[in-house]
CSV table of C-alpha atoms in Angstrom, one decimal:
chain,number,residue,atom,x,y,z
A,1,MET,CA,89.2,156.0,62.3
A,2,THR,CA,90.2,157.1,58.8
A,3,LEU,CA,92.2,156.0,55.9
A,4,ILE,CA,94.5,157.0,53.8
A,5,GLU,CA,92.6,157.3,50.4
A,6,GLY,CA,94.0,154.8,48.0
A,7,GLN,CA,94.0,152.4,50.5
A,8,THR,CA,92.0,150.4,51.8
A,9,GLY,CA,91.9,148.5,54.9
A,10,ILE,CA,94.8,150.5,56.3
A,11,ALA,CA,93.6,153.3,59.4
A,12,GLU,CA,95.2,155.5,61.0
A,13,PHE,CA,94.8,156.3,64.7
A,14,THR,CA,95.7,159.9,66.4
A,15,ALA,CA,97.2,160.5,70.1
A,16,ASN,CA,94.3,161.5,71.0
A,17,GLU,CA,92.0,158.8,70.4
A,18,LEU,CA,95.6,157.0,71.8
A,19,TYR,CA,95.8,158.6,75.5
A,20,ALA,CA,91.8,157.7,76.0
A,21,ARG,CA,92.7,154.2,75.7
A,22,ILE,CA,95.7,154.3,77.6
A,23,LEU,CA,93.4,156.4,80.2
A,24,ASP,CA,90.6,153.6,80.1
A,25,ASN,CA,93.4,151.6,80.5
A,26,GLU,CA,92.0,148.3,77.6
A,27,ALA,CA,94.7,145.8,76.4
A,28,ILE,CA,96.8,148.2,73.7
A,29,PHE,CA,99.9,146.8,71.4
A,30,ILE,CA,102.4,149.2,70.1
A,31,LEU,CA,104.9,148.3,67.4
A,32,ASP,CA,107.2,150.4,67.3
A,33,VAL,CA,109.1,150.6,64.7
A,34,ARG,CA,112.1,153.5,65.5
A,35,ASN,CA,115.5,152.5,65.7
A,36,GLU,CA,116.4,150.6,69.6
A,37,ASP,CA,118.0,154.1,70.7
A,38,GLU,CA,115.0,156.2,70.2
A,39,PHE,CA,112.7,153.5,71.0
A,40,LYS,CA,114.7,153.7,74.9
A,41,ARG,CA,115.5,156.7,74.7
A,42,SER,CA,111.2,157.6,74.3
A,43,PRO,CA,108.6,154.5,74.6
A,44,ILE,CA,105.1,155.3,74.8
A,45,GLU,CA,104.1,154.1,78.5
A,46,GLY,CA,100.7,154.2,79.5
A,47,GLN,CA,98.9,151.5,82.3
A,48,SER,CA,99.5,147.1,83.1
A,49,ASN,CA,97.6,146.6,79.7
A,50,LEU,CA,99.6,148.3,77.6
A,51,THR,CA,102.5,146.2,75.5
A,52,ALA,CA,104.6,148.4,74.0
A,53,VAL,CA,107.6,146.1,71.2
A,54,ASN,CA,110.2,147.0,69.2
A,55,ILE,CA,110.9,146.0,66.1
A,56,PRO,CA,113.1,148.4,63.9
A,57,TYR,CA,111.4,149.4,60.6
A,58,PHE,CA,114.8,148.4,58.8
A,59,GLU,CA,114.5,144.8,60.3
A,60,PHE,CA,111.0,144.2,58.3
A,61,LEU,CA,112.8,145.6,55.4
A,62,GLU,CA,115.7,143.3,56.0
A,63,ASP,CA,113.8,140.2,56.1
A,64,GLU,CA,109.7,140.8,56.5
A,65,ASP,CA,108.9,136.7,57.5
A,66,GLY,CA,111.3,137.2,60.0
A,67,SER,CA,109.8,140.5,61.8
A,68,VAL,CA,106.2,139.7,60.8
A,69,ALA,CA,106.2,136.2,62.5
A,70,ARG,CA,107.4,138.1,66.0
A,71,VAL,CA,104.1,140.4,66.3
A,72,PRO,CA,101.3,138.6,67.4
A,73,ALA,CA,98.1,138.1,65.0
A,74,ASP,CA,94.8,137.9,67.7
A,75,ARG,CA,95.8,142.3,68.4
A,76,GLU,CA,95.3,145.0,66.9
A,77,ILE,CA,99.1,146.3,66.0
A,78,MET,CA,99.0,149.9,66.3
A,79,VAL,CA,102.6,151.2,64.7
A,80,VAL,CA,104.1,153.7,65.6
A,81,CYS,CA,107.3,155.3,64.2
A,82,ALA,CA,109.0,159.2,64.2
A,83,LYS,CA,107.7,161.0,62.1
A,84,GLU,CA,104.8,158.6,60.0
A,85,GLY,CA,105.8,156.9,56.3
A,86,SER,CA,107.5,154.2,58.1
A,87,SER,CA,105.2,153.2,60.5
A,88,GLN,CA,102.2,153.7,57.2
A,89,TYR,CA,104.6,150.9,55.0
A,90,VAL,CA,105.2,148.4,58.3
A,91,ALA,CA,101.7,148.2,59.1
A,92,GLU,CA,100.6,148.2,55.4
A,93,LEU,CA,102.8,144.9,54.9
A,94,LEU,CA,101.0,143.8,57.8
A,95,ALA,CA,97.5,143.9,56.7
A,96,GLY,CA,98.9,142.0,53.7
A,97,HIS,CA,99.7,139.0,56.0
A,98,GLY,CA,96.4,139.6,57.6
A,99,TYR,CA,96.8,141.6,60.4
A,100,ASN,CA,94.3,144.1,61.8
A,101,ALA,CA,97.2,147.0,61.9
A,102,ARG,CA,96.9,150.6,62.1
A,103,TYR,CA,99.4,153.8,62.1
A,104,LEU,CA,100.1,156.4,64.7
A,105,GLN,CA,98.6,159.7,62.7
A,106,GLY,CA,101.7,162.5,62.3
A,107,GLY,CA,103.7,159.7,64.3
A,108,PHE,CA,105.7,159.9,67.6
A,109,THR,CA,106.0,163.7,66.9
A,110,SER,CA,102.2,164.0,67.3
A,111,TRP,CA,102.1,162.0,70.3
A,112,GLY,CA,105.3,164.3,71.6
A,113,ASN,CA,103.2,167.4,71.1
A,114,PHE,CA,100.2,166.2,72.1
A,115,TYR,CA,97.9,168.5,75.1
A,116,ASP,CA,95.0,166.8,77.0
A,117,VAL,CA,93.2,169.8,78.5
A,118,ARG,CA,90.7,169.2,81.8
A,119,ASP,CA,88.6,171.2,84.2
A,120,VAL,CA,90.4,170.0,87.4
A,121,VAL,CA,87.4,172.4,89.2
A,122,ASN,CA,84.7,173.9,87.5
A,123,ALA,CA,82.8,176.5,90.3
A,124,ALA,CA,80.9,179.2,90.8
A,125,TRP,CA,83.8,181.4,91.0
A,126,GLY,CA,86.1,179.8,87.5
A,127,ARG,CA,87.4,177.0,86.5
A,128,ILE,CA,90.9,175.6,87.3
A,129,VAL,CA,92.1,173.8,84.3
A,130,GLN,CA,94.8,171.5,83.3
A,131,ILE,CA,96.9,170.9,80.2
A,132,ALA,CA,98.6,168.2,80.0
A,133,ARG,CA,101.6,167.1,78.1
A,134,PRO,CA,101.3,162.9,78.8
A,135,ALA,CA,104.1,162.2,76.1
A,136,ARG,CA,106.0,164.4,78.6
A,137,GLY,CA,104.5,163.8,82.3
A,138,ASP,CA,104.7,167.3,82.0
A,139,LEU,CA,101.9,170.2,83.7
A,140,SER,CA,100.6,173.2,83.4
A,141,PHE,CA,97.3,174.7,84.3
A,142,ALA,CA,95.5,177.9,84.1
A,143,VAL,CA,92.8,180.4,86.4
A,144,ILE,CA,90.4,181.2,84.7
A,145,SER,CA,87.5,183.8,87.0
A,146,ASP,CA,85.6,186.9,86.2
A,147,GLY,CA,87.1,186.6,82.0
A,148,LYS,CA,90.4,186.6,83.7
A,149,MET,CA,92.7,183.8,83.3
A,150,ALA,CA,96.7,183.1,84.6
A,151,LEU,CA,98.7,180.6,83.6
A,152,ILE,CA,100.8,178.8,85.6
A,153,ASP,CA,103.9,176.8,83.8
A,154,PRO,CA,102.8,177.1,80.5
A,155,MET,CA,104.5,175.2,77.4
A,156,ARG,CA,106.4,176.0,74.5
A,157,HIS,CA,103.1,175.2,72.2
A,158,THR,CA,101.3,178.6,72.4
A,159,GLU,CA,98.2,178.0,70.6
A,160,VAL,CA,96.7,175.6,72.8
A,161,TYR,CA,96.2,178.0,75.8
A,162,LEU,CA,95.6,180.9,73.1
A,163,ASN,CA,92.7,177.8,72.2
A,164,LEU,CA,91.4,177.5,75.1
A,165,ALA,CA,91.3,180.9,76.4
A,166,ALA,CA,89.4,182.1,73.6
A,167,GLU,CA,86.7,179.0,74.4
A,168,ALA,CA,86.7,180.6,78.0
A,169,GLY,CA,86.1,184.3,76.6
A,170,ALA,CA,88.9,185.0,78.9
A,171,THR,CA,91.9,187.4,78.8
A,172,MET,CA,95.1,186.4,79.7
A,173,THR,CA,97.1,188.9,82.9
A,174,HIS,CA,99.4,186.3,84.4
A,175,LEU,CA,101.7,184.4,83.0
A,176,LEU,CA,103.7,182.6,86.2
A,177,ASP,CA,106.2,179.7,86.2
A,178,THR,CA,107.6,178.3,89.0
A,179,HIS,CA,111.1,178.1,88.1
A,180,VAL,CA,113.2,178.1,84.8
A,181,HIS,CA,112.4,174.8,83.8
A,182,ALA,CA,115.4,172.8,83.0
A,183,ASP,CA,113.2,169.3,81.1
A,184,HIS,CA,110.6,171.7,78.9
A,185,ILE,CA,110.9,175.1,77.1
A,186,SER,CA,108.4,177.6,78.6
A,187,GLY,CA,105.7,179.3,76.5
A,188,GLY,CA,105.9,182.3,78.5
A,189,PRO,CA,108.2,184.6,77.1
A,190,ALA,CA,106.3,183.7,73.5
A,191,LEU,CA,102.6,184.4,75.6
A,192,ALA,CA,103.6,187.6,77.1
A,193,THR,CA,104.4,188.7,73.0
A,194,ILE,CA,101.6,187.5,71.5
A,195,THR,CA,99.1,188.7,74.0
A,196,GLY,CA,101.0,191.3,75.9
A,197,ALA,CA,100.1,189.4,79.3
A,198,THR,CA,102.8,190.4,82.5
A,199,TYR,CA,105.1,187.0,82.4
A,200,TYR,CA,107.6,186.6,85.6
A,201,VAL,CA,109.6,184.7,87.2
A,202,HIS,CA,112.3,184.4,90.5
A,203,ALA,CA,115.3,186.9,89.6
A,204,TYR,CA,117.2,183.8,90.8
A,205,ASP,CA,116.7,181.8,88.2
A,206,ALA,CA,117.0,184.6,85.8
A,207,ILE,CA,120.9,183.7,85.9
A,208,HIS,CA,121.8,180.2,84.5
A,209,PRO,CA,123.4,177.8,86.7
A,210,ILE,CA,126.4,177.1,85.7
A,211,ASP,CA,127.4,179.2,82.8
A,212,MET,CA,125.9,182.5,85.3
A,213,LEU,CA,125.2,184.3,82.4
A,214,PRO,CA,121.6,186.5,83.0
A,215,ALA,CA,119.2,186.1,80.7
A,216,THR,CA,117.9,188.4,77.7
A,217,ILE,CA,114.6,187.4,77.4
A,218,ALA,CA,111.8,190.3,79.2
A,219,TYR,CA,110.2,189.6,82.9
A,220,THR,CA,109.0,190.1,85.9
A,221,SER,CA,110.8,189.5,89.2
A,222,LEU,CA,108.6,187.6,92.1
A,223,GLU,CA,108.7,188.8,95.6
A,224,ASP,CA,108.4,186.1,98.0
A,225,GLY,CA,104.2,186.5,99.7
A,226,GLN,CA,103.4,189.5,96.5
A,227,GLN,CA,100.3,188.5,95.5
A,228,PHE,CA,97.8,188.7,92.9
A,229,GLN,CA,94.1,188.9,91.7
A,230,VAL,CA,92.2,187.1,89.0
A,231,GLY,CA,88.8,187.2,88.3
A,232,GLN,CA,87.5,186.5,92.0
A,233,THR,CA,90.6,184.3,93.5
A,234,THR,CA,94.0,185.7,94.9
A,235,ILE,CA,97.9,183.8,93.3
A,236,THR,CA,100.7,184.2,96.2
A,237,VAL,CA,103.5,183.9,95.5
A,238,ALA,CA,105.8,181.4,98.0
A,239,TRP,CA,109.7,181.4,97.8
A,240,PHE,CA,110.7,177.6,97.7
A,241,PRO,CA,114.4,177.3,97.7
A,242,GLY,CA,116.0,174.2,96.5
A,243,HIS,CA,115.1,172.1,93.3
A,244,THR,CA,116.0,176.2,91.8
A,245,LEU,CA,117.0,178.9,93.9
A,246,GLY,CA,114.3,180.6,92.8
A,247,GLN,CA,111.3,177.6,92.8
A,248,VAL,CA,108.5,179.3,93.3
A,249,ASN,CA,105.3,178.2,94.6
A,250,TYR,CA,102.1,179.8,93.9
A,251,ARG,CA,98.6,179.9,96.4
A,252,LEU,CA,95.9,179.7,94.9
A,253,ASP,CA,92.6,181.0,97.9
A,254,THR,CA,88.8,181.1,96.3
A,255,PRO,CA,85.7,182.7,97.4
A,256,ASP,CA,84.1,179.1,98.6
A,257,GLY,CA,87.5,179.2,101.2
A,258,ARG,CA,89.0,176.2,98.9
A,259,SER,CA,92.8,176.5,98.3
A,260,ALA,CA,95.4,175.1,95.6
A,261,LEU,CA,99.3,175.0,95.6
A,262,PHE,CA,100.8,174.5,91.9
A,263,THR,CA,103.9,173.7,93.3
A,264,GLY,CA,105.8,173.3,89.9
A,265,ASP,CA,109.0,171.3,91.2
A,266,GLY,CA,109.1,171.7,94.3
A,267,ILE,CA,106.6,169.1,95.2
A,268,PHE,CA,104.8,166.2,93.4
A,269,LEU,CA,102.8,163.9,93.9
A,270,ARG,CA,104.7,160.7,94.7
A,271,SER,CA,108.7,162.8,95.3
A,272,PHE,CA,109.8,166.1,94.8
A,273,GLY,CA,112.2,168.0,92.7
A,274,ARG,CA,115.9,166.7,92.7
A,275,PRO,CA,117.8,169.7,93.3
A,276,ASP,CA,121.3,168.9,91.4
A,277,LEU,CA,120.3,170.5,88.0
A,278,GLY,CA,122.3,173.6,88.4
A,279,GLY,CA,125.1,171.3,89.2
A,280,LYS,CA,124.9,172.4,92.8
A,281,GLY,CA,122.5,169.3,94.5
A,282,GLU,CA,125.3,168.9,97.7
A,283,ALA,CA,125.0,172.5,97.9
A,284,TRP,CA,121.2,172.6,97.0
A,285,THR,CA,119.9,170.2,99.3
A,286,PRO,CA,119.9,171.4,102.7
A,287,ILE,CA,117.8,174.6,101.2
A,288,LEU,CA,115.3,172.7,99.8
A,289,TYR,CA,115.2,170.6,103.4
A,290,ARG,CA,114.2,173.4,105.1
A,291,SER,CA,111.9,175.0,102.4
A,292,LEU,CA,110.2,171.0,102.7
A,293,THR,CA,110.3,171.4,106.8
A,294,GLU,CA,109.8,175.1,107.2
A,295,ARG,CA,108.1,177.0,104.3
A,296,LEU,CA,105.4,173.8,103.0
A,297,PRO,CA,104.1,173.5,106.2
A,298,LYS,CA,103.4,177.7,106.3
A,299,ILE,CA,101.4,177.5,102.5
A,300,VAL,CA,99.5,174.2,102.8
A,301,ASN,CA,96.7,172.6,105.2
A,302,ASP,CA,95.6,168.7,104.2
A,303,ASP,CA,92.4,170.0,102.0
A,304,THR,CA,94.9,172.5,100.2
A,305,LEU,CA,94.9,170.8,96.9
A,306,ILE,CA,98.2,169.7,95.6
A,307,LEU,CA,99.0,170.6,91.4
A,308,PRO,CA,102.0,169.7,90.2
A,309,ALA,CA,103.8,170.6,87.1
A,310,HIS,CA,105.1,166.9,86.2
A,311,PHE,CA,104.6,162.9,86.7
A,312,SER,CA,106.6,160.2,86.2
A,313,THR,CA,104.1,157.3,85.9
A,314,LEU,CA,100.1,158.1,84.7
A,315,ASP,CA,98.6,155.6,87.5
A,316,GLU,CA,99.6,158.6,89.9
A,317,GLY,CA,96.6,160.6,88.1
A,318,ASN,CA,92.9,159.2,88.6
A,319,ALA,CA,90.4,157.3,86.2
A,320,GLU,CA,90.0,160.9,84.4
A,321,GLY,CA,93.7,161.8,84.0
A,322,ILE,CA,94.2,164.8,86.4
A,323,PHE,CA,97.2,165.0,88.3
A,324,ALA,CA,95.9,166.3,91.7
A,325,ALA,CA,95.6,165.5,95.5
A,326,PRO,CA,95.1,166.9,98.5
A,327,TYR,CA,98.1,167.7,101.0
A,328,SER,CA,97.2,165.0,103.4
A,329,GLU,CA,96.8,162.4,100.3
A,330,VAL,CA,100.0,163.8,99.3
A,331,ARG,CA,101.6,163.4,102.3
A,332,ALA,CA,100.5,159.9,103.5
A,333,HIS,CA,101.4,158.3,100.1
A,334,ASN,CA,104.8,160.3,99.2
A,335,ASP,CA,107.1,157.9,100.8
A,336,ALA,CA,110.0,161.1,99.6
A,337,LEU,CA,108.1,163.2,102.4
A,338,LYS,CA,108.9,161.1,105.5
A,339,PRO,CA,110.1,162.8,108.4
A,340,ARG,CA,114.0,162.8,108.3
A,341,SER,CA,116.4,164.6,109.8
A,342,GLU,CA,118.9,167.0,107.8
A,343,GLU,CA,121.4,164.2,107.2
A,344,GLU,CA,119.4,161.7,106.1
A,345,PHE,CA,117.2,164.3,103.7
A,346,THR,CA,120.5,165.2,102.0
A,347,ALA,CA,122.1,161.0,102.1
A,348,TYR,CA,118.1,159.7,100.6
A,349,VAL,CA,118.5,162.6,98.3
A,350,LEU,CA,122.3,161.9,96.8
A,351,SER,CA,121.3,158.5,96.7
A,352,HIS,CA,118.3,159.1,94.5
A,353,LEU,CA,119.3,161.2,91.5
A,354,PRO,CA,118.9,159.9,88.4
A,355,VAL,CA,120.8,160.7,85.4
A,356,PHE,CA,121.9,164.1,84.2
A,357,PRO,CA,120.4,164.5,80.8
A,358,PRO,CA,122.3,166.6,79.0
A,359,GLU,CA,119.9,169.0,77.8
A,360,TYR,CA,119.2,170.2,80.3
A,361,VAL,CA,121.2,172.6,80.2
A,362,GLU,CA,121.0,173.8,76.8
A,363,ILE,CA,116.8,174.2,77.7
A,364,LYS,CA,117.6,176.5,80.4
A,365,ARG,CA,119.5,179.1,78.2
A,366,VAL,CA,116.4,179.0,75.4
A,367,ASN,CA,114.2,179.6,78.7
A,368,ILE,CA,116.3,182.5,79.8
A,369,GLY,CA,117.8,183.7,75.8
A,370,LEU,CA,120.6,182.9,75.8
A,371,VAL,CA,119.8,181.1,72.8
A,372,GLU,CA,117.5,180.5,70.4
A,373,ALA,CA,115.8,177.0,69.0
A,374,CYS,CA,114.2,176.5,66.2
A,375,ASP,CA,110.6,173.8,66.2
A,376,GLY,CA,113.0,170.9,65.1
A,377,LYS,CA,115.2,171.8,67.8
A,378,ALA,CA,112.9,172.0,70.3
A,379,ASN,CA,111.4,169.1,69.8
A,380,GLU,CA,114.7,167.4,69.9
A,381,LEU,CA,115.9,168.7,72.9
A,382,GLU,CA,112.7,168.1,75.0
A,383,LEU,CA,112.6,164.3,73.5
A,384,GLY,CA,111.2,162.3,76.1
A,385,LYS,CA,110.3,161.5,79.9
A,386,ASN,CA,111.0,164.7,81.9
A,387,ILE,CA,113.9,163.3,84.8
A,388,CYS,CA,112.9,166.1,87.5
A,389,ALA,CA,112.4,164.0,90.4
A,390,LEU,CA,114.3,161.9,92.4
A,391,ALA,CA,114.6,158.1,90.9
A,392,GLY,CA,112.6,155.7,92.9
């Protein structure tokens, strides 16, 4: 807890503290003072004990007593706004009315750009590290072995990966995107420039599916069956079209006989990647069906650890915030993977497509170098949770 200089009793909390309390499923009351549209587009979500209420900042200005009366007096109030200033004001106002109120340091921007780093596997041969961006439900992973590091689906805030490499005493050697993402900006090309590591993506994804324009970024194309050696581990490329035409999975095999599958948007723990983000849902759905029914069984066994690029809700992870499960468990609990004919599958998919965010078209342009996005524009494009999975 940090007191603001010159303001007695008004304290801030950090995104790191918030996430730790969410994982512990503590009772949390969020007072979000952003405007209603921002709140609806990107609420702070947690588990069963998190309550979030939206009372816009301007309502406290126009009707202080009425707005304060809507806030429970018997709870710690964690106030959130877009960039910090408004929530600091409201927290101070509430404190003046006798409330126990704190505000989020850096505002919602700090929560949206917060990363959580923790080991999934730590073994004699090396580590699998999960790098999560909880506000967006985005996941990336690092494989570290014998001083070498491969990154799978790195996100745009490169410093978290550079810090991880430095702390591990490892050199980045492979930057592996499972596909050209639509929901967030990849950090792969930027990390390639910074570190000299090679950035890999499938050539089918190096053409914008709507603009039909080729990538201008530097990349090395992937091939089905291609293998990479990272320390004592082997990573094998498995082409898995459907979510995009160039979607691949990466199978990791380790010296102790373990296997893991970095699935990107191929399959998630409770769903799989929607096939319509290239604007061709009806055409790509049968391709996805064949990947799920013909390609997937060839690259997994019941014990293969599934490591996806996204989650929809925090309860998909375990109590430690790890979003991974053996394939046998995923198959048993992922209703989207239950056996269906191609006709049944197509009907199921096309009837469960959520809204198509218009920002996703622009993010794909950024990710293959057709347009550039400053930090402010990138924050705007990435605002809110990913919508890469089928609707439940």
